[in-house]
């Protein structure tokens, strides 16, 4: 990672004689953990036999051995001694070091004060003294500040500092520093949910001029080769892991799994249990996504496939837990403890998925989720130092406890879930983490909504929405607008509910650029995660008042949904120039075509008819459940696979119900026109 050797006692005189530079980049790059920024760069100072410099050296030695308390003590002394000498440059350097040690100790307030002082010291240096060393220190300080903001759950602020660091490294013509700060930027973008920009930034970090088309195997291969060519094996591993995480988020699951297996092969010889555990955790997450995808696909055709993916995911969660536990026993570290907890939480969540979504029992004891939940509750999570990662672990636990409450209503799981969300909310407020605070309010709103406590649900959701909108977290805002619509609908306030649904769709459309998935594997996630918003609004419009105005609004919503579906299928956004209004096609004089919109309204199928040269829409409803409708379509699709004359009677028989549902109610109008 560094270009030069660290200063060691054994070669102290030799370094002075030769004037070899002190490689600060090694020091700042030693901290590599779960989703951790890589602090890169290099600047030089002349080695000196002064008390201050000796304290700097002592702190470095402790830091390398992960003795952060002793390192902080030494660097605090060094900073004070440099201040007494009036050496602002080296004082700033020592303060940056000190902030990193404080961050490791999770002393967030002190770390912020220290790194702020370091930056202020650098700003006070006269322009004529702003040498390349000054630029390096400025870049390092911004890197350290970015690391702090990322740990506190403020990826947007972290991104700003890392962008500044990138700019300084570019001015210094330091490609190693540029690459490291760009990888940091990708981490912040990933944390903020900006997966497409994160993918682009990783490609830029590799100094490539490629698109982010992850379906192009040649691009992925070149990215992989670029990371593999890096001289530092930890950078290889972290780069591949970051890329694989982005690939998972954008739906390229098989490729994510492939890169993680390569990362695992690379990390094992490094004897870095923290990083190894993190890779096992990422691999389990990808395999869990693959399992859920296989489950959705198999349920559509009535059979379960690829159950081995579930077993693989559970095995890798367990491996992540065991690896982290070995580290925790040898050396107490909150970050490693958190890895153990995260593995346990994800295992619990997956076991609940399996137990609640399938109609056959677990191969292990059916009480396993309950036992694991009790184990987590009795663990160290309640006493973990405050951080965003801990807040989200607490929210994760609350979700699983609430689900357990549905399985065992007689137990106190639901009450405990609300207690944990409240605890997470208090910690998020303490950290001044607006995003996590919004998510805590929103989750409480979800719980109260499902318990039919609609007054509380509305109050919590309003609070969540207010914070999300104030911080421009639109990816959260549309979820809380949607949730408000559901709550108001349940409270028999359909018009207000419609307004919130419409606001949610408007907010979501503003996010479409980053929500258009880059891989076909993500289409199932879209269908289950976004499509219901549109369909629920149409349902509400037609159920509350199926008059002309609501019919037109419902039709507009269906049009918007179909546009989104097309974009999702084509994997790109459509401009207005690329779209043509249905009316323009239907109302052409040479075309005599009707248009049919369909939508499910509870246990009724709604059929909206648009006739040519008419602004009036007609609605017909047919009593049929969605399950019956879907199974009929699946059967017809199965029969149509065999295009033989002998199958014609079966095709006609399977088609008859669909004709009765879609065409028969409007047949008279079609003949008349």
XYZ file of C-alpha atoms in Angstrom:
673
model
C 0.000 0.000 0.000
C 2.795 2.389 0.842
C 5.688 3.382 -1.323
C 8.127 3.627 1.591
C 9.011 1.756 4.761
C 7.627 2.702 8.116
C 10.076 4.271 10.540
C 11.392 1.615 12.944
C 13.766 1.950 15.970
C 16.305 -0.469 14.519
C 17.015 1.643 11.462
C 16.542 5.075 13.030
C 20.064 6.392 12.327
C 20.076 4.873 8.852
C 16.861 6.683 7.972
C 18.289 9.996 9.131
C 21.442 9.537 7.072
C 19.622 8.473 3.946
C 16.696 10.896 4.362
C 14.185 8.178 3.583
C 10.624 9.312 3.740
C 8.179 8.245 6.424
C 5.365 6.267 4.762
C 2.269 7.608 6.366
C 0.081 5.750 3.926
C 0.892 2.436 5.604
C -0.229 3.841 8.902
C -3.497 5.203 7.582
C -4.153 2.138 5.449
C -3.807 -0.434 8.214
C -7.435 -0.226 9.262
C -9.387 -2.546 7.004
C -12.659 -3.912 8.315
C -16.225 -4.470 7.301
C -17.299 -1.916 4.683
C -14.338 0.158 5.745
C -12.802 2.941 3.696
C -9.235 2.471 2.543
C -7.080 5.425 3.472
C -4.327 5.743 0.925
C -1.713 8.249 -0.043
C 1.868 9.156 0.737
C 3.776 12.224 1.819
C 7.259 12.704 3.151
C 8.777 14.335 6.183
C 12.395 14.269 7.270
C 13.050 11.785 10.045
C 14.243 13.527 13.191
C 15.570 12.500 16.611
C 13.214 14.701 18.591
C 10.960 13.758 21.514
C 7.883 14.615 19.443
C 8.987 12.416 16.574
C 9.802 9.577 18.966
C 6.250 9.778 20.343
C 4.985 9.633 16.779
C 7.064 6.507 16.255
C 5.850 4.911 19.507
C 2.252 5.573 18.514
C 2.870 3.987 15.111
C 4.275 0.861 16.733
C 1.251 0.535 19.019
C -1.148 1.204 16.144
C 0.390 -1.573 14.070
C -0.227 -3.947 16.964
C -3.823 -2.630 17.226
C -3.109 -1.159 20.653
C -5.239 1.904 20.041
C -5.279 3.257 23.604
C -1.482 3.380 23.766
C -1.278 4.754 20.217
C -3.687 7.552 21.089
C -1.695 8.452 24.215
C 1.568 8.666 22.266
C 0.085 10.685 19.406
C -1.621 13.084 21.784
C 1.796 13.775 23.340
C 3.348 14.171 19.894
C 0.665 16.663 18.840
C 1.243 18.747 21.976
C 5.020 18.717 21.537
C 4.765 19.742 17.871
C 2.398 22.535 18.965
C 4.979 23.736 21.499
C 7.542 23.838 18.686
C 5.131 25.866 16.530
C 5.226 23.154 13.829
C 1.644 23.261 12.529
C 2.310 20.789 9.736
C 3.495 17.964 11.966
C 0.959 18.859 14.638
C -1.772 18.372 12.054
C -0.243 15.031 11.072
C -0.250 13.833 14.692
C -3.840 15.022 15.138
C -4.967 13.065 12.079
C -3.302 9.974 13.537
C -4.948 10.644 16.895
C -8.385 10.967 15.321
C -7.973 7.558 13.669
C -7.051 5.952 16.986
C -10.057 7.610 18.622
C -12.261 6.317 15.835
C -11.028 2.795 16.503
C -11.945 3.310 20.143
C -15.354 4.609 18.928
C -14.815 7.918 20.689
C -16.759 9.708 17.982
C -17.082 13.142 19.579
C -13.376 13.319 20.444
C -12.420 12.008 16.995
C -14.507 14.713 15.326
C -12.985 17.455 17.472
C -9.467 16.194 16.746
C -9.818 15.870 12.966
C -11.574 19.245 12.788
C -8.592 20.779 14.615
C -6.223 19.054 12.180
C -8.008 20.577 9.180
C -8.115 24.008 10.803
C -4.361 23.820 11.461
C -3.743 23.057 7.806
C -5.962 25.924 6.699
C -3.954 28.316 8.900
C -0.679 27.509 7.135
C 0.492 30.346 4.893
C 0.031 29.756 1.141
C 3.801 30.008 0.550
C 4.284 27.072 2.949
C 1.639 24.928 1.254
C 3.991 22.392 -0.272
C 3.283 18.912 -1.581
C 3.579 17.696 2.011
C 0.784 20.075 2.953
C -1.391 18.723 0.137
C -0.728 15.144 1.223
C -1.667 15.960 4.797
C -4.799 17.750 3.661
C -5.810 14.702 1.603
C -5.100 12.386 4.551
C -7.142 14.549 6.902
C -10.102 14.532 4.503
C -9.770 10.761 4.206
C -9.836 10.405 7.987
C -12.815 12.763 8.265
C -14.609 10.774 5.566
C -13.983 7.588 7.528
C -15.520 9.202 10.603
C -18.618 10.368 8.720
C -19.059 6.924 7.153
C -18.849 5.257 10.574
C -21.432 7.704 11.929
C -23.839 6.821 9.129
C -23.451 9.960 7.026
C -22.339 8.621 3.632
C -23.253 11.862 1.859
C -20.807 13.841 4.036
C -18.207 11.071 3.774
C -18.503 11.273 -0.011
C -17.837 15.023 0.080
C -14.609 14.571 2.054
C -13.413 11.704 -0.128
C -14.118 13.707 -3.268
C -11.963 16.474 -1.808
C -9.189 13.963 -1.065
C -9.387 12.688 -4.652
C -8.944 16.215 -5.946
C -5.807 16.731 -3.835
C -4.295 13.410 -4.934
C -4.947 14.360 -8.546
C -3.099 17.641 -8.003
C -0.221 15.642 -6.551
C -0.268 13.231 -9.483
C -0.595 10.393 -6.961
C -2.412 7.506 -8.732
C -2.379 5.307 -5.620
C -4.071 8.007 -3.549
C -6.578 8.712 -6.319
C -7.496 5.050 -6.583
C -7.906 4.635 -2.832
C -10.059 7.726 -2.401
C -12.231 6.671 -5.355
C -12.776 3.263 -3.762
C -13.757 5.151 -0.614
C -16.245 7.176 -2.666
C -17.776 3.975 -4.025
C -18.245 2.753 -0.441
C -20.114 5.941 0.454
C -22.280 5.740 -2.675
C -23.097 2.117 -1.927
C -24.058 3.028 1.661
C -26.331 5.781 0.310
C -28.055 3.305 -2.029
C -26.524 4.809 -5.195
C -25.484 1.515 -6.738
C -25.148 2.656 -10.334
C -22.845 5.584 -9.392
C -20.904 3.236 -7.090
C -20.339 0.871 -9.997
C -19.161 3.756 -12.202
C -16.816 5.033 -9.479
C -15.225 1.608 -9.049
C -14.611 1.476 -12.797
C -13.077 4.951 -12.629
C -10.886 3.803 -9.730
C -9.465 1.173 -12.045
C -8.692 3.918 -14.606
C -10.949 2.288 -17.176
C -13.246 3.881 -19.737
C -15.953 1.235 -19.581
C -19.683 1.375 -19.105
C -21.363 -0.122 -16.062
C -23.034 -2.804 -18.156
C -22.466 -5.727 -15.841
C -24.114 -8.111 -18.307
C -21.034 -7.707 -20.492
C -18.716 -10.461 -19.280
C -15.680 -8.843 -20.897
C -16.163 -5.683 -18.780
C -16.491 -7.693 -15.594
C -13.425 -9.744 -16.496
C -11.375 -6.594 -17.094
C -12.491 -5.097 -13.781
C -11.541 -8.289 -12.003
C -8.123 -8.316 -13.679
C -7.517 -4.699 -12.675
C -8.179 -5.432 -9.011
C -6.108 -8.604 -9.177
C -3.185 -6.637 -10.618
C -2.989 -4.342 -7.582
C 0.236 -5.001 -5.611
C -1.492 -5.020 -2.224
C -3.459 -8.281 -1.725
C -5.811 -6.627 0.784
C -6.739 -4.028 -1.809
C -7.416 -6.883 -4.244
C -9.746 -8.537 -1.771
C -11.544 -5.363 -0.692
C -11.945 -4.141 -4.269
C -13.452 -7.430 -5.420
C -15.701 -7.602 -2.374
C -16.961 -4.056 -2.884
C -17.651 -4.746 -6.547
C -19.471 -7.974 -5.692
C -21.646 -6.147 -3.141
C -22.624 -3.588 -5.777
C -23.383 -6.397 -8.229
C -25.651 -8.032 -5.652
C -27.532 -4.792 -5.044
C -28.180 -4.236 -8.741
C -29.287 -7.821 -9.231
C -26.291 -9.487 -10.892
C -26.313 -12.309 -8.368
C -24.367 -15.074 -10.116
C -21.490 -12.697 -10.884
C -21.518 -11.376 -7.331
C -21.220 -14.937 -6.058
C -18.352 -15.684 -8.453
C -16.317 -12.643 -7.346
C -16.883 -13.377 -3.679
C -15.576 -16.919 -4.095
C -12.450 -15.470 -5.733
C -12.146 -12.985 -2.832
C -12.422 -15.844 -0.368
C -9.587 -17.731 -2.067
C -7.449 -14.582 -1.911
C -8.176 -13.689 1.718
C -7.469 -17.070 3.312
C -3.645 -16.829 2.930
C -3.695 -13.281 4.392
C -4.731 -14.530 7.840
C -7.078 -11.574 8.263
C -10.059 -13.081 10.152
C -12.044 -9.824 10.198
C -11.912 -9.504 6.441
C -12.470 -13.233 5.980
C -15.593 -13.080 8.144
C -16.858 -10.071 6.184
C -16.470 -11.972 2.899
C -18.319 -14.991 4.290
C -21.084 -12.602 5.338
C -21.274 -11.045 1.859
C -21.248 -14.480 0.227
C -24.109 -15.618 2.456
C -26.074 -12.479 1.523
C -25.637 -13.148 -2.198
C -26.596 -16.802 -1.831
C -29.628 -15.747 0.194
C -30.678 -13.466 -2.664
C -30.160 -16.335 -5.112
C -32.284 -18.585 -2.900
C -35.095 -16.036 -2.697
C -35.009 -15.607 -6.459
C -35.124 -19.375 -7.005
C -37.992 -19.631 -4.507
C -40.032 -16.985 -6.345
C -39.424 -18.610 -9.695
C -40.169 -22.109 -8.437
C -43.388 -21.099 -6.682
C -44.644 -19.724 -9.981
C -44.509 -23.198 -11.497
C -45.467 -24.977 -8.290
C -42.184 -26.578 -7.314
C -39.143 -25.741 -5.186
C -35.702 -25.781 -6.776
C -32.157 -24.938 -5.742
C -32.702 -25.597 -2.049
C -28.950 -26.085 -1.805
C -28.625 -22.289 -2.071
C -30.397 -21.995 1.260
C -28.052 -24.489 2.852
C -25.035 -22.671 1.356
C -26.250 -19.341 2.711
C -26.839 -20.731 6.205
C -23.426 -22.445 6.145
C -21.618 -19.245 5.169
C -23.464 -17.198 7.804
C -22.295 -19.785 10.320
C -18.736 -19.599 8.979
C -18.779 -15.792 9.272
C -19.961 -16.109 12.878
C -17.329 -18.715 13.828
C -14.487 -16.765 12.218
C -15.460 -13.548 13.982
C -15.924 -15.356 17.296
C -12.366 -16.690 17.128
C -11.090 -13.118 16.777
C -13.310 -11.880 19.600
C -11.954 -14.511 21.973
C -8.362 -13.552 21.179
C -8.903 -9.791 21.183
C -11.910 -7.754 22.286
C -13.017 -5.482 19.462
C -16.499 -3.988 19.058
C -16.245 -4.231 15.262
C -15.571 -7.974 15.431
C -18.330 -8.492 17.980
C -20.639 -6.691 15.601
C -19.657 -9.107 12.813
C -20.775 -11.989 15.036
C -24.081 -10.253 15.765
C -24.683 -9.408 12.103
C -24.153 -13.040 11.139
C -26.574 -14.174 13.837
C -29.185 -11.597 12.827
C -29.052 -12.529 9.159
C -29.255 -16.225 10.037
C -32.317 -15.527 12.189
C -33.974 -13.550 9.423
C -33.301 -16.275 6.851
C -34.643 -19.006 9.153
C -37.817 -16.957 9.616
C -38.128 -16.541 5.847
C -37.941 -20.296 5.493
C -40.312 -21.023 8.348
C -43.011 -18.541 7.308
C -42.930 -18.810 3.510
C -42.995 -22.577 3.079
C -45.561 -25.120 4.206
C -43.090 -27.727 5.410
C -40.983 -27.606 8.594
C -37.307 -26.838 8.939
C -34.942 -29.796 8.765
C -33.540 -28.533 12.059
C -35.707 -27.960 15.108
C -38.637 -25.673 14.318
C -37.801 -23.772 17.512
C -34.374 -22.793 16.172
C -35.356 -19.176 15.318
C -36.679 -18.673 18.849
C -33.518 -20.100 20.395
C -31.305 -17.937 18.197
C -33.356 -14.840 19.013
C -32.889 -15.481 22.744
C -29.166 -15.966 22.200
C -28.922 -12.583 20.460
C -31.025 -10.915 23.158
C -28.673 -12.263 25.821
C -25.615 -11.109 23.852
C -23.651 -7.856 23.821
C -25.810 -5.882 21.361
C -27.538 -3.907 24.104
C -24.192 -2.593 25.402
C -22.420 -1.982 22.072
C -20.851 1.480 21.583
C -23.058 3.779 19.548
C -22.602 3.660 15.769
C -24.778 3.468 12.690
C -23.949 -0.211 12.253
C -25.237 -0.906 15.762
C -28.423 1.079 15.080
C -29.151 -1.028 12.004
C -28.357 -4.228 13.885
C -30.928 -3.224 16.491
C -33.503 -2.436 13.800
C -32.769 -5.779 12.136
C -33.343 -7.561 15.437
C -36.595 -5.663 15.966
C -37.918 -6.821 12.580
C -37.207 -10.465 13.377
C -38.741 -10.190 16.868
C -41.895 -8.705 15.366
C -42.126 -11.619 12.924
C -41.669 -14.041 15.824
C -44.565 -12.266 17.523
C -46.804 -13.266 14.624
C -45.707 -16.896 14.958
C -46.022 -16.930 18.769
C -48.547 -14.221 19.731
C -48.635 -15.438 23.323
C -44.986 -14.527 23.835
C -43.673 -10.990 24.358
C -41.803 -10.840 21.044
C -43.842 -7.926 19.637
C -43.366 -5.816 22.753
C -39.637 -6.491 22.675
C -39.478 -5.510 19.012
C -40.921 -2.085 19.784
C -38.480 -1.697 22.680
C -35.545 -2.402 20.359
C -36.745 0.067 17.736
C -37.061 2.676 20.475
C -33.506 1.898 21.627
C -32.236 2.183 18.047
C -34.078 5.486 17.630
C -32.466 6.918 20.766
C -29.017 5.901 19.554
C -29.649 7.363 16.091
C -30.696 10.683 17.637
C -27.580 10.652 19.817
C -25.449 10.116 16.715
C -27.365 12.870 14.876
C -27.986 10.268 12.152
C -31.054 11.584 10.335
C -31.363 8.649 7.973
C -31.311 6.040 10.730
C -33.692 8.183 12.813
C -36.126 8.285 9.901
C -35.882 4.518 9.447
C -36.534 3.922 13.155
C -39.656 6.115 13.068
C -40.793 4.412 9.871
C -40.313 0.925 11.275
C -42.314 1.834 14.374
C -45.010 3.082 12.028
C -44.942 -0.253 10.203
C -45.273 -2.210 13.444
C -48.156 -0.076 14.736
C -49.887 -0.290 11.344
C -49.732 -4.093 11.400
C -51.067 -4.059 14.978
C -53.947 -1.801 13.752
C -52.803 1.020 16.075
C -53.348 3.524 13.313
C -53.056 6.763 15.326
C -49.577 5.787 16.560
C -48.687 4.413 13.137
C -49.591 7.711 11.483
C -47.632 9.800 13.990
C -44.466 7.699 13.605
C -44.731 7.601 9.808
C -45.260 11.370 9.605
C -42.107 11.860 11.693
C -40.163 9.476 9.441
C -41.378 11.236 6.298
C -40.591 14.703 7.633
C -36.962 13.750 8.359
C -36.546 11.929 5.030
C -37.838 14.911 3.055
C -35.751 17.401 5.050
C -32.587 15.419 4.269
C -33.630 14.676 0.655
C -33.560 10.928 1.327
C -36.095 10.235 -1.409
C -35.440 6.504 -1.360
C -36.922 6.567 2.160
C -39.495 9.282 1.500
C -41.447 7.323 -1.086
C -41.673 4.340 1.304
C -43.112 6.487 4.089
C -45.513 8.218 1.672
C -46.670 4.782 0.580
C -47.033 3.702 4.200
C -49.044 6.829 5.000
C -51.385 5.944 2.137
C -51.977 2.482 3.599
C -52.610 3.888 7.080
C -55.060 6.541 5.868
C -56.858 3.972 3.723
C -57.244 1.783 6.816
C -58.575 4.835 8.691
C -61.284 5.275 6.021
C -59.727 8.446 4.580
C -59.464 7.440 0.892
C -58.882 10.880 -0.611
C -55.957 11.659 1.690
C -54.646 8.142 1.094
C -54.776 8.683 -2.674
C -52.772 11.892 -2.313
C -49.998 10.082 -0.434
C -49.944 7.238 -2.953
C -49.617 9.757 -5.776
C -46.823 11.549 -3.902
C -45.020 8.229 -3.436
C -45.162 7.501 -7.168
C -43.980 11.027 -7.992
C -41.034 10.639 -5.600
C -40.239 7.214 -6.994
C -40.212 8.504 -10.564
C -37.503 10.944 -9.540
C -35.416 7.969 -8.444
C -35.940 5.954 -11.613
C -32.512 6.774 -13.043
C -30.846 4.898 -10.196
C -33.615 2.336 -9.767
C -33.516 1.025 -13.336
C -31.716 -2.190 -12.643
C -28.616 -3.184 -14.490
C -29.205 -6.922 -14.506
C -32.227 -9.055 -15.444
C -31.970 -10.920 -12.136
C -33.323 -7.812 -10.399
C -36.655 -7.847 -12.218
C -38.232 -10.179 -9.664
C -37.229 -7.773 -6.889
C -38.812 -4.910 -8.814
C -42.050 -6.793 -9.304
C -42.366 -7.530 -5.595
C -40.949 -4.260 -4.271
C -42.221 -1.450 -6.496
C -45.074 -2.686 -8.666
C -47.539 -3.108 -5.736
C -47.409 0.647 -5.097
C -48.955 1.376 -8.497
C -51.503 -1.439 -8.278
C -52.610 -0.483 -4.777
C -53.240 3.103 -5.903
C -55.366 1.928 -8.832
C -57.253 -0.354 -6.476
C -57.892 2.575 -4.144
C -58.987 4.880 -6.970
C -61.486 2.403 -8.367
C -62.726 1.122 -5.018
C -63.334 4.582 -3.550
C -65.108 6.133 -6.532
C -65.192 4.407 -9.939
C -66.374 7.567 -11.709
C -64.898 9.169 -14.823
C -62.214 11.222 -13.055
C -60.960 8.306 -11.002
C -61.043 6.035 -14.041
C -58.815 8.492 -15.902
C -56.439 8.718 -12.947
C -56.355 4.940 -12.637
C -55.574 4.642 -16.313
C -52.720 7.167 -15.982
C -51.271 5.172 -13.091
C -51.438 1.944 -15.108
C -49.726 3.716 -18.009
C -46.975 4.883 -15.651
C -46.603 1.345 -14.299
C -46.325 -0.085 -17.800
C -43.667 2.500 -18.648
C -41.702 1.482 -15.565
C -42.107 -2.187 -16.505
C -40.782 -1.496 -19.995
C -37.831 0.438 -18.572
C -37.103 -2.381 -16.177
C -37.259 -4.936 -18.995
C -35.065 -2.861 -21.334
C -32.706 -1.911 -18.458
C -32.800 1.761 -19.436
C -34.998 4.791 -18.903
C -37.329 5.950 -21.664
C -37.455 9.606 -22.715
C -40.675 11.340 -23.708
C -39.571 11.216 -27.340
C -39.420 7.427 -27.123
C -42.967 7.082 -25.792
C -46.268 7.428 -27.629
C -49.609 8.008 -25.904
C -52.036 5.112 -26.280
C -54.749 7.540 -27.439
C -52.581 8.657 -30.351
C -52.378 5.058 -31.539
C -55.979 4.065 -30.884
C -57.530 7.210 -32.360
C -55.782 7.018 -35.733
C -58.341 6.869 -38.518
C -56.762 3.797 -40.120
C -56.738 1.859 -36.858
C -59.919 0.450 -35.345
C -58.561 -0.779 -32.025
C -59.802 -0.918 -28.451
C -57.465 -0.961 -25.482
C -57.998 -3.013 -22.336
C -56.468 -2.281 -18.933
C -56.703 -4.902 -16.201
C -56.227 -4.552 -12.471
C -57.103 -6.644 -9.427
C -59.437 -5.035 -6.869
C -59.303 -7.289 -3.819
C -61.149 -10.424 -5.025
C -62.342 -8.823 -8.235
C -60.735 -8.342 -11.611
C -61.267 -4.875 -13.002
C -61.351 -4.455 -16.789
C -61.113 -0.868 -18.082
C -62.076 -0.380 -21.735
C -60.846 2.492 -23.950
C -62.628 2.679 -27.319
C -61.239 4.594 -30.336
C -62.256 8.256 -30.695
C -63.839 8.300 -27.240
C -62.611 9.951 -24.071
C -65.001 7.923 -21.958
C -63.617 4.895 -20.120
C -65.732 1.934 -19.061
C -65.126 -0.272 -16.021
C -66.327 -3.847 -15.619
C -65.606 -6.036 -12.613
C -65.531 -9.818 -12.484
C -65.524 -11.896 -9.309
C -62.390 -14.021 -9.392
C -59.498 -14.346 -6.970
C -55.984 -13.510 -8.066
C -54.845 -17.019 -7.125
C -57.433 -18.568 -9.471
C -56.558 -16.119 -12.230
C -52.789 -16.745 -11.899
C -53.116 -20.535 -11.790
C -55.297 -20.447 -14.907
C -52.684 -18.406 -16.771
C -49.904 -20.739 -15.648
C -51.858 -23.751 -16.929
C -52.516 -22.052 -20.288
C -48.841 -21.142 -20.609
C -47.902 -24.765 -19.920
C -50.267 -26.087 -22.599
C -49.127 -23.507 -25.152
C -45.588 -24.853 -24.965
C -46.750 -27.821 -27.061
C -47.889 -26.361 -30.376
C -49.458 -29.501 -31.801
C -52.839 -29.772 -33.583
C -53.851 -32.452 -31.117
C -53.526 -29.928 -28.285
C -55.977 -27.448 -29.825
C -58.953 -28.613 -27.799
C -56.948 -28.332 -24.552
C -55.773 -24.850 -25.526
C -59.355 -23.776 -26.218
C -60.538 -25.280 -22.947
C -57.800 -23.529 -20.944
C -58.508 -20.253 -22.778
C -62.249 -20.193 -22.125
C -62.081 -18.840 -18.522
C -59.720 -16.076 -19.598
C -62.048 -15.113 -22.447
C -64.950 -14.991 -20.015
C -62.982 -12.735 -17.673
C -61.431 -10.317 -20.200
C -63.592 -10.242 -23.322
C -67.103 -11.451 -22.516
C -68.018 -8.448 -20.290
C -67.140 -5.997 -23.085
C -68.026 -8.155 -26.104
C -71.156 -6.170 -26.921
C -69.222 -2.876 -26.953
C -66.517 -4.374 -29.153
C -69.058 -5.623 -31.712
C -70.927 -2.307 -31.674
C -67.697 -0.392 -32.441
